[in-house]
Short mmCIF file of C-alpha atoms and ligand atoms in Angstrom, two decimals:
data_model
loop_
_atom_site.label_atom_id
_atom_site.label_comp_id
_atom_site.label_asym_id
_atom_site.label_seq_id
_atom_site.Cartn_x
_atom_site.Cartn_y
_atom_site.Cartn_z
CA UNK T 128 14.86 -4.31 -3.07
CA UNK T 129 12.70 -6.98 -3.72
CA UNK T 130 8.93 -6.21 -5.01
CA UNK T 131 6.01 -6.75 -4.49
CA UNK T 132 2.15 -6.35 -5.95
CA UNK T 133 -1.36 -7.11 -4.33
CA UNK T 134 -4.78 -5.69 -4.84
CA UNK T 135 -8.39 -5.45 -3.58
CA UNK T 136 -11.63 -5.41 -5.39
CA UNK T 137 -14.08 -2.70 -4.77
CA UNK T 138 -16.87 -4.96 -4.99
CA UNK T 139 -18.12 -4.31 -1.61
CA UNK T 140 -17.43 -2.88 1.67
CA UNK T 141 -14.12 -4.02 3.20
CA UNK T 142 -13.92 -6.54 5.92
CA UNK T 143 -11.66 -7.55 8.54
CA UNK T 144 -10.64 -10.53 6.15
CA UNK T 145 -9.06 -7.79 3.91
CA UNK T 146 -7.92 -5.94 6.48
CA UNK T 147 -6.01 -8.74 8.69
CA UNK T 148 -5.62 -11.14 5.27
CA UNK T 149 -4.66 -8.18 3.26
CA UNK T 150 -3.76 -4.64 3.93
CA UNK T 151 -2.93 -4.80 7.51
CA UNK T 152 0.18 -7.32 6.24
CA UNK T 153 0.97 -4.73 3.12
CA UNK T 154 1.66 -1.85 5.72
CA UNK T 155 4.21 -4.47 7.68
CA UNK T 156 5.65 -5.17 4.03
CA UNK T 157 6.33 -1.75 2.60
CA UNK T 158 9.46 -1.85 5.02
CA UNK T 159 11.31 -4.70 3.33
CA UNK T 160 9.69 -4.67 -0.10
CA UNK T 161 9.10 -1.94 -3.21
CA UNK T 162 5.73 -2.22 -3.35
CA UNK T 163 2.79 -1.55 -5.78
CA UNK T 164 -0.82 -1.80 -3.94
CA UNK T 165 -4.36 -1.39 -6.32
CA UNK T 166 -7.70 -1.09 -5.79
CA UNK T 167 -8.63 -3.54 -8.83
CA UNK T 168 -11.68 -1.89 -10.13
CA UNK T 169 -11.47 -4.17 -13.84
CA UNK T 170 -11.72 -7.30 -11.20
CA UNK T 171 -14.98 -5.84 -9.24
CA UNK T 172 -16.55 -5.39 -12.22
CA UNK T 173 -16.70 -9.58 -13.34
CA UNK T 174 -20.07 -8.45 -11.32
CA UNK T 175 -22.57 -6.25 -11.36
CA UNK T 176 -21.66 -2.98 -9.83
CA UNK T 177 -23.92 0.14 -9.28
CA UNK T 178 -21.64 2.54 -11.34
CA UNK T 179 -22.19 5.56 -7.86
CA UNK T 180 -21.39 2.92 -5.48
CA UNK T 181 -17.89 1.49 -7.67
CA UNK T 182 -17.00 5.08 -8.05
CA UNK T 183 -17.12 6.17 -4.15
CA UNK T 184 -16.04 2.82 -2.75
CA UNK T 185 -12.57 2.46 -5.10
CA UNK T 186 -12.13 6.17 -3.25
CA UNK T 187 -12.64 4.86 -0.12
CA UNK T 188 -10.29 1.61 -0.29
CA UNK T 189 -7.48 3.71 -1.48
CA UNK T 190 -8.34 5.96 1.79
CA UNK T 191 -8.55 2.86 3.92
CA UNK T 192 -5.14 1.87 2.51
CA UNK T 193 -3.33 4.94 3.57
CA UNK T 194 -5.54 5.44 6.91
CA UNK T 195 -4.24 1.45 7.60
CA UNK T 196 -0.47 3.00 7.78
CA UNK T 197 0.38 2.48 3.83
CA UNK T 198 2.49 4.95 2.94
CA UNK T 199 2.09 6.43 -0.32
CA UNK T 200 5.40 8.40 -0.21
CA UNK T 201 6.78 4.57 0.30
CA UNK T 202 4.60 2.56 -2.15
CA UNK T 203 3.15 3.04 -5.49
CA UNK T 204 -0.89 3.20 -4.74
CA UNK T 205 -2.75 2.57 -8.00
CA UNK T 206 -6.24 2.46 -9.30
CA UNK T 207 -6.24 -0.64 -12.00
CA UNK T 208 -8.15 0.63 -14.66
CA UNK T 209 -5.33 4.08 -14.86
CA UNK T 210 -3.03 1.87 -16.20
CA UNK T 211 -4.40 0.36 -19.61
CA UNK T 212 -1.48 -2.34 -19.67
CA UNK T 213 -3.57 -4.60 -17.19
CA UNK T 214 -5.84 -5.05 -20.08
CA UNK T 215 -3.48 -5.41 -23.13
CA UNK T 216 -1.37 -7.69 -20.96
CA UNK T 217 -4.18 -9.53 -19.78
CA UNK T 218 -5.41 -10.26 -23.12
CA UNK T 219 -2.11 -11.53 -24.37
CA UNK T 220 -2.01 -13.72 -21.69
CA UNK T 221 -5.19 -15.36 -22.24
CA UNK T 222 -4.09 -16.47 -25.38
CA UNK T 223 -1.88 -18.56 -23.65
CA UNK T 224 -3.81 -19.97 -21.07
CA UNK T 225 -6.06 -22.75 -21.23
CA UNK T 226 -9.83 -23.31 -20.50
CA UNK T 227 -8.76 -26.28 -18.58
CA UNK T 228 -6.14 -24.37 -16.17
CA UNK T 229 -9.12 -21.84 -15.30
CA UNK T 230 -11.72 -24.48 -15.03
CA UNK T 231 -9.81 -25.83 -11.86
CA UNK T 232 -9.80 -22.55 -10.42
CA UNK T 233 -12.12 -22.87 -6.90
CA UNK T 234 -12.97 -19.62 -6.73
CA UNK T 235 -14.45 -19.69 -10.41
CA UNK T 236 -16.29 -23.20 -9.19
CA UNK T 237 -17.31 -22.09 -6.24
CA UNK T 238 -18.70 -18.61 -7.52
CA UNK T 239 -20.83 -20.24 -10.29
CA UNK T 240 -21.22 -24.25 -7.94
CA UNK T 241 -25.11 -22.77 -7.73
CA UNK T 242 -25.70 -21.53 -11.11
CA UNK T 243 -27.54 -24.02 -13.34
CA UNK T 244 -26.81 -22.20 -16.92
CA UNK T 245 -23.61 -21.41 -18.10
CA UNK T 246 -25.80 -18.25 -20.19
CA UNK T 247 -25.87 -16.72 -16.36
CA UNK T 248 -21.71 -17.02 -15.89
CA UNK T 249 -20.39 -13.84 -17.27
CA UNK T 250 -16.97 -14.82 -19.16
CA UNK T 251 -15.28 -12.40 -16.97
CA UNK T 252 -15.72 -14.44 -14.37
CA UNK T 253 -14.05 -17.19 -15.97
CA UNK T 254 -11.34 -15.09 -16.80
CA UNK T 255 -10.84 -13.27 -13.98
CA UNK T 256 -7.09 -15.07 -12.70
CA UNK T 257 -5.87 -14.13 -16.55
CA UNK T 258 -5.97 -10.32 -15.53
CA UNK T 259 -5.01 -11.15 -12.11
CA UNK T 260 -2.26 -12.72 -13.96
CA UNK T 261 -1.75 -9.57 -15.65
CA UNK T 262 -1.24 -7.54 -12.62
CA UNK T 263 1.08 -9.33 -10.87
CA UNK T 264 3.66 -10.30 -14.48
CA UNK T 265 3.88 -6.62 -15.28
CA UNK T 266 5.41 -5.60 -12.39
CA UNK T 267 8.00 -8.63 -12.09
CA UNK T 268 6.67 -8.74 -8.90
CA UNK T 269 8.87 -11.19 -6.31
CA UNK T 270 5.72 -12.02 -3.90
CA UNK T 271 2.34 -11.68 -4.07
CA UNK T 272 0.96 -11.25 -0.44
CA UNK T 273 -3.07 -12.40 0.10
CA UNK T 274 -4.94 -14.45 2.21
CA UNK T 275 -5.06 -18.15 1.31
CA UNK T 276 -8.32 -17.86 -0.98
CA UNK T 277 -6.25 -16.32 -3.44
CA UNK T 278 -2.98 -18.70 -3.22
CA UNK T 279 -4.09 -20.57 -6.20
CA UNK T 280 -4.76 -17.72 -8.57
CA UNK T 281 -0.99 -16.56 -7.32
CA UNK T 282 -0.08 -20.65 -8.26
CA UNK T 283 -1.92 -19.72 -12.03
CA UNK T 284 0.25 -16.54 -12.47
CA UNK T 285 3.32 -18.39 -11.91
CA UNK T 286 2.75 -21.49 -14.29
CA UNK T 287 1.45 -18.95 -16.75
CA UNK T 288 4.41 -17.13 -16.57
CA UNK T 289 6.51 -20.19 -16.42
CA UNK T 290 4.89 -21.35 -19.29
CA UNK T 291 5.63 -18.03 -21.40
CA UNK T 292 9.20 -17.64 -20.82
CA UNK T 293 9.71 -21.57 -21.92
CA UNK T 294 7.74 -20.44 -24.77
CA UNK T 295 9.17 -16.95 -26.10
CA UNK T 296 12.19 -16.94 -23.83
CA UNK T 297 13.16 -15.52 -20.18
CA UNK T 298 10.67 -12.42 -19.31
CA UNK T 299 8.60 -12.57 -16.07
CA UNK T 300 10.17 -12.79 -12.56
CA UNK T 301 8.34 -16.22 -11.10
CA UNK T 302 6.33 -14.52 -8.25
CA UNK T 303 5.75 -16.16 -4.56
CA UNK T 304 3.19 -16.16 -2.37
CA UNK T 305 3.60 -14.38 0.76
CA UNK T 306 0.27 -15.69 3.27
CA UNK T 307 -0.20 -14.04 6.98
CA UNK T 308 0.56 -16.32 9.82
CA UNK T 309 -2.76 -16.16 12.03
CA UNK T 310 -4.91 -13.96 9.49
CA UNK T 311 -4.21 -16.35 6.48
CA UNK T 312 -8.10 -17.23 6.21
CA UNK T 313 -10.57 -15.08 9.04
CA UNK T 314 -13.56 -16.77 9.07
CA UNK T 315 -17.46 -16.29 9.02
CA UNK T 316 -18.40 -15.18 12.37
CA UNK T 317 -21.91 -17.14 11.99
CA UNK T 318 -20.27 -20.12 10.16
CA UNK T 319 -16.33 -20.70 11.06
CA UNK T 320 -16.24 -23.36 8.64
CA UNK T 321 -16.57 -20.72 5.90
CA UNK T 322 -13.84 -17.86 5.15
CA UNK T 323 -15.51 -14.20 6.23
CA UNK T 324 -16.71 -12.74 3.06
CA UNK T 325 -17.89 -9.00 2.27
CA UNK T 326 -20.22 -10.97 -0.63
CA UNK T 327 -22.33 -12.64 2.55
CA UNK T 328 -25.76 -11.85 2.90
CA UNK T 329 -25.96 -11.60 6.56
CA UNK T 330 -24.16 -8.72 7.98
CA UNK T 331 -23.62 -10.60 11.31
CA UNK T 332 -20.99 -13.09 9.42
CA UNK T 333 -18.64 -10.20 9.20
CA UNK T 334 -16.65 -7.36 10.70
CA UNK T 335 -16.54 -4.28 8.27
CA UNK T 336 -13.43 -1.89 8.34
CA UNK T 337 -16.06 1.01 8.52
CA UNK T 338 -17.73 -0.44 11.14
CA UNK T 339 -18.94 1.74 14.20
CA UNK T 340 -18.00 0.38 17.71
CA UNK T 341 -21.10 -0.56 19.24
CA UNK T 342 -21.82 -2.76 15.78
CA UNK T 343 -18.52 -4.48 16.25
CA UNK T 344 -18.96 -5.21 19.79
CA UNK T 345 -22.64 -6.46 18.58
CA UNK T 346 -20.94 -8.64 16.43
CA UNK T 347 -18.39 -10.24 18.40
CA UNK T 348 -20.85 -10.91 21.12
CA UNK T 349 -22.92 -12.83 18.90
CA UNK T 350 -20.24 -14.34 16.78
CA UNK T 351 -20.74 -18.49 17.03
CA UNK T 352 -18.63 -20.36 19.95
CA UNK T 353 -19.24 -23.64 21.45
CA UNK T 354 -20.57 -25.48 24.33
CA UNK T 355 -17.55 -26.11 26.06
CA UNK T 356 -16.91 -22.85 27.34
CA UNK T 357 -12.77 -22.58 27.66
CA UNK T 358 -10.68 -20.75 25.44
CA UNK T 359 -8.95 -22.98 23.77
CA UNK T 360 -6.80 -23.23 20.08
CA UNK T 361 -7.81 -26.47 18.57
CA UNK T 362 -10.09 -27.81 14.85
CA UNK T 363 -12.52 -28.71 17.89
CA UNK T 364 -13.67 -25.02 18.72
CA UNK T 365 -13.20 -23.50 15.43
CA UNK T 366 -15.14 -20.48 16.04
CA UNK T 367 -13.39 -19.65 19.08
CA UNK T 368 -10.16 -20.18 17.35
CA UNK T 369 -10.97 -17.68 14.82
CA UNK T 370 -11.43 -15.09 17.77
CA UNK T 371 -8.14 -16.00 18.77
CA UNK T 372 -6.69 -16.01 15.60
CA UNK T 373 -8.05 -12.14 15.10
CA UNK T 374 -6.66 -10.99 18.79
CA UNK T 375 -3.25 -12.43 17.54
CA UNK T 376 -2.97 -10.80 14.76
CA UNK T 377 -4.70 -7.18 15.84
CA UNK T 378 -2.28 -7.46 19.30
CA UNK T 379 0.86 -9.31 17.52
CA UNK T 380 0.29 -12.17 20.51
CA UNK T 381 0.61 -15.60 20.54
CA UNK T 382 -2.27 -18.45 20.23
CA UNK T 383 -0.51 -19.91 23.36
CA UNK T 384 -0.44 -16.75 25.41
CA UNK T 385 -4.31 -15.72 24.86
CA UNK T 386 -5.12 -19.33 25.46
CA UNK T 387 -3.17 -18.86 28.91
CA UNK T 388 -4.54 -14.96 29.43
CA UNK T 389 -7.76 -16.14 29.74
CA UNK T 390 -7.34 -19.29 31.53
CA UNK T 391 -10.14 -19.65 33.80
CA UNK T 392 -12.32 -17.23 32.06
CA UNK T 393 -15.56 -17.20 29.78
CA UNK T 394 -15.95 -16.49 26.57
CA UNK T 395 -18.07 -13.26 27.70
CA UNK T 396 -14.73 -11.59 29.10
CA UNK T 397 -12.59 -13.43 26.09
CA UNK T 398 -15.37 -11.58 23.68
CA UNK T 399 -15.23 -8.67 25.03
CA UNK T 400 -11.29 -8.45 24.55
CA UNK T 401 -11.60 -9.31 20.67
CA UNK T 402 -14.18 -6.66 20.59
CA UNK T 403 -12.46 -3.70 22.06
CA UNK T 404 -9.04 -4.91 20.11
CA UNK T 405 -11.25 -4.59 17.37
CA UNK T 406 -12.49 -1.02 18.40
CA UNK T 407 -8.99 0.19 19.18
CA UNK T 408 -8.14 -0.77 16.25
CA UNK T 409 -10.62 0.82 13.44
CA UNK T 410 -11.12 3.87 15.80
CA UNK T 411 -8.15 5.70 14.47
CA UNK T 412 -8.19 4.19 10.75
CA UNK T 413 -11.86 5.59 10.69
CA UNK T 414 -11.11 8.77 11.41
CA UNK T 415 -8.40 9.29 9.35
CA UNK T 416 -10.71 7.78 6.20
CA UNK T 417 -13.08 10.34 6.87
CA UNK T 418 -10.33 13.18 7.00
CA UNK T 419 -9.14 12.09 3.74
CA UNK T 420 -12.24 11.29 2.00
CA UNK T 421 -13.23 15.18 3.41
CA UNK T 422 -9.78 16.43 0.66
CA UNK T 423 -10.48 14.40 -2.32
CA UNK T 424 -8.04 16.60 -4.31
CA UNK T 425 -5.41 14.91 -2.24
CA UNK T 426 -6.39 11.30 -2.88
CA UNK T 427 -6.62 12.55 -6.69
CA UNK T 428 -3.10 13.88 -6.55
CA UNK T 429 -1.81 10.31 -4.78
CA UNK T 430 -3.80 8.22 -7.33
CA UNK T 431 -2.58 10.08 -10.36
CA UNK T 432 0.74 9.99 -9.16
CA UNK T 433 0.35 6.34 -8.56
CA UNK T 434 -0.57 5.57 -12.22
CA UNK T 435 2.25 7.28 -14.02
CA UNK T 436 5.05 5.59 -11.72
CA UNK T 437 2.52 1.97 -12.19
CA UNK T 438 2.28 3.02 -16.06
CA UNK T 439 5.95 3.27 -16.54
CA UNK T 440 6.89 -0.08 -15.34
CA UNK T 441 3.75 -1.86 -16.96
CA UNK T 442 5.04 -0.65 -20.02
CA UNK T 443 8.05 -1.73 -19.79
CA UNK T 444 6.58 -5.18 -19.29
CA UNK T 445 4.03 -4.96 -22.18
CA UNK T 446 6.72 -3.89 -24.69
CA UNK T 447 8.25 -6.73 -23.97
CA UNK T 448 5.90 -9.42 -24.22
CA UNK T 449 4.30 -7.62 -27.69
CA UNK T 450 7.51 -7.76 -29.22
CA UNK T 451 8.36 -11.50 -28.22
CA UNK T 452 5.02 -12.39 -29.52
CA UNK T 453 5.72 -11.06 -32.64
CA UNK T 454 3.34 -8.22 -32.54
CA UNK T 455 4.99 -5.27 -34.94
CA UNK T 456 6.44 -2.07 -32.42
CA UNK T 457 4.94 0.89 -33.39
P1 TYM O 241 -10.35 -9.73 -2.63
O1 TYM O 241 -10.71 -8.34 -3.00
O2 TYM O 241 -11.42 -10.75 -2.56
O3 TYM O 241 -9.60 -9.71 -1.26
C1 TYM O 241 -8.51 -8.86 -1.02
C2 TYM O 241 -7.50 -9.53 -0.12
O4 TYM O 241 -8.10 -9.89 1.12
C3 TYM O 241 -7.85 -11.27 1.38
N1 TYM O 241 -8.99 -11.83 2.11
C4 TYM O 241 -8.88 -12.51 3.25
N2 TYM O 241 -7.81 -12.85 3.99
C5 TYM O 241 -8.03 -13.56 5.12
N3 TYM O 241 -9.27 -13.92 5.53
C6 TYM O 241 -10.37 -13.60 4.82
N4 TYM O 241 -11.58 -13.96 5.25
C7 TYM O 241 -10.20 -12.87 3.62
N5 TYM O 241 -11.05 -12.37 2.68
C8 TYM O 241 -10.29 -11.76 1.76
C9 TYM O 241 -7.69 -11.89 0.02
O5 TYM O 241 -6.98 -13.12 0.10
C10 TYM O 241 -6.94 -10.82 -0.73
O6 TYM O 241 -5.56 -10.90 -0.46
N6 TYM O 241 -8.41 -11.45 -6.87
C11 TYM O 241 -8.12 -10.70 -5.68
C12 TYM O 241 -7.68 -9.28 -5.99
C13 TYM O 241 -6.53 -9.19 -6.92
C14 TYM O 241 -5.16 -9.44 -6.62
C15 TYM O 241 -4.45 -9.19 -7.82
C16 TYM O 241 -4.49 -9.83 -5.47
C17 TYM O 241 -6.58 -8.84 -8.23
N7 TYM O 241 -5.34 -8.84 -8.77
C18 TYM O 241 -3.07 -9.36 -7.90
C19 TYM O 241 -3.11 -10.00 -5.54
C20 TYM O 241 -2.42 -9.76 -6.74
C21 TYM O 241 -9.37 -10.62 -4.84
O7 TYM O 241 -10.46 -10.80 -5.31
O8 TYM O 241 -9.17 -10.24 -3.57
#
């Protein structure tokens, strides 16, 4: 079997982005693929976390992943920071990665684009795509499945790991990207010219997993539209295209076949469809969350388990690249 790795970042509460972009696509995967799923608690702390809130929410993400139909019998299901290889590795590896290669990175510009003082950009920040690096090379992972935003740090991995083997000889697998058809980038329900983000200020611009049903359906109704009133898929209506986008890939349809299902309709009805999707949809995976979050000593048992199967095939990894780097084996 082929394998795979992805990850989220506890750094806030989890949005539909993750959830369509993301996990939703991991539970389709773990089918085809051997895969290895994290909650990336070393990435969420690049910023500032309150230490309560990291600790319940990395608990809750690795709730949401199971609740979402992620099988941990099936997959590995890892919390980063178990597995002390992600930051030996990752420091190896940014030995042999330039300032330049990260300085491209658009997250990284776009993360510090309003910052005036480079004293205010912590260096994690910066370095961030060298321990996402890290994650992905120690598991000789095939594909890497995310939503677009993160296709370029998946690009970095790969020519970093290109770049070692040429230099030290053959070690990493050369991992793919594996991006969602319709939920490749979900967008800001108040801006859809802006990917849906669970940084944003205003809680109106997203969907959260967690979400109770009468807020979703408060959302959706007031999510931005147009003035031309029919449901169609085109760059013209971008904000109604994102609501189709989400229907298609909550209900598996086709853009063509909601355009046609609500041919002759407003966007109240067409709303109100996304919005209930959206409700059938969490209703269950909420439930379950709570159920699991109510046994912790079962989520402790999955975790732990998790890390020793993760820490056995980072290690493998790690061995591997100390050695060729001439470190001495202890
Ligand atoms: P993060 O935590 O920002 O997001 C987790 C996943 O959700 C996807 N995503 C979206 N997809 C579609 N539409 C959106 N609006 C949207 N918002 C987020 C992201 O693309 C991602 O797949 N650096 C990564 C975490 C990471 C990782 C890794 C991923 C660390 N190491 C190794 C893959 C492999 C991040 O910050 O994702």
């Amino acid at each position: 079997k082929k394998r795979i790795f992805s990850g989220v970042k506890p750094s806030g509460d989890l949005t539909l982005g993750n959830y369509l972009g993301a996990i939703k696509n991991w539970a389709t995967l773990q089918e085809e693929y051997e895969c290895f799923y994290s909650i990336v608690d070393l990435h969420a702390i690049t910023v500032k976390q309150e230490p309560a809130e990291l600790r319940k929410r990395t608990l809750e993400i690795l709730a949401i992943y199971i609740a979402s139909g992620i099988d941990p019998e099936k997959c590995t299901l890892f919390i980063q920071s178990h597995v002390p290889a992600h930051s030996e590795a990752s420091w190896l590896l940014t030995c042999n990665t330039n300032m330049g290669e990260l300085s491209r990175m658009t997250q990284y510009k776009d993360k510090t684009a309003k910052v005036k003082d480079n004293e205010a950009i912590g260096s994690g920040l910066f370095n961030y795509p060298v321990l996402m690096t890290a994650d992905i090379l120690l598991y000789q992972a095939d594909a890497v499945p995310v939503g677009v935003d993160q296709k370029q740090h998946v690009e970095l991995a790969r020519d970093i790991a290109q770049r070692f083997n040429s230099t030290y000889s053959d070690t990493f697998v050369l991992p793919d990207v594996i991006v969602p058809k319709e939920a490749a980038k979900i967008m800001d329900l108040q801006d859809p010219s802006r990917k849906m983000s669970k940084s944003d200020d205003n809680p109106n611009s997203f969907i959260l997993i967690m979400d109770k049903p009468e807020v979703i359906r408060k959302k959706i109704s007031r999510a931005v539209t147009d003035s031309i009133g029919v449901v169609n898929y085109t760059d013209e209506q971008p904000g109604v295209r994102n609501l189709i986008n989400i229907l298609c890939a909550l209900k598996g349809y086709k853009p063509d076949e909601v355009v046609d299902m609500f041919r002759g309709k407003g966007y109240a009805e067409f709303k109100s469809a996304v919005a209930e999707a959206l409700v059938d949809e969490f209703t269950p995976v909420q439930a379950k969350v709570r159920e699991l979050l109510s046994e912790k000593s079962k989520l402790e048992e999955i975790y732990k388990k998790g890390a020793e199967r993760a820490s056995y095939e980072a290690q493998k990894t790690l061995r591997k690249m100390q050695k060729k780097i001439g470190l001495v084996p202890r």
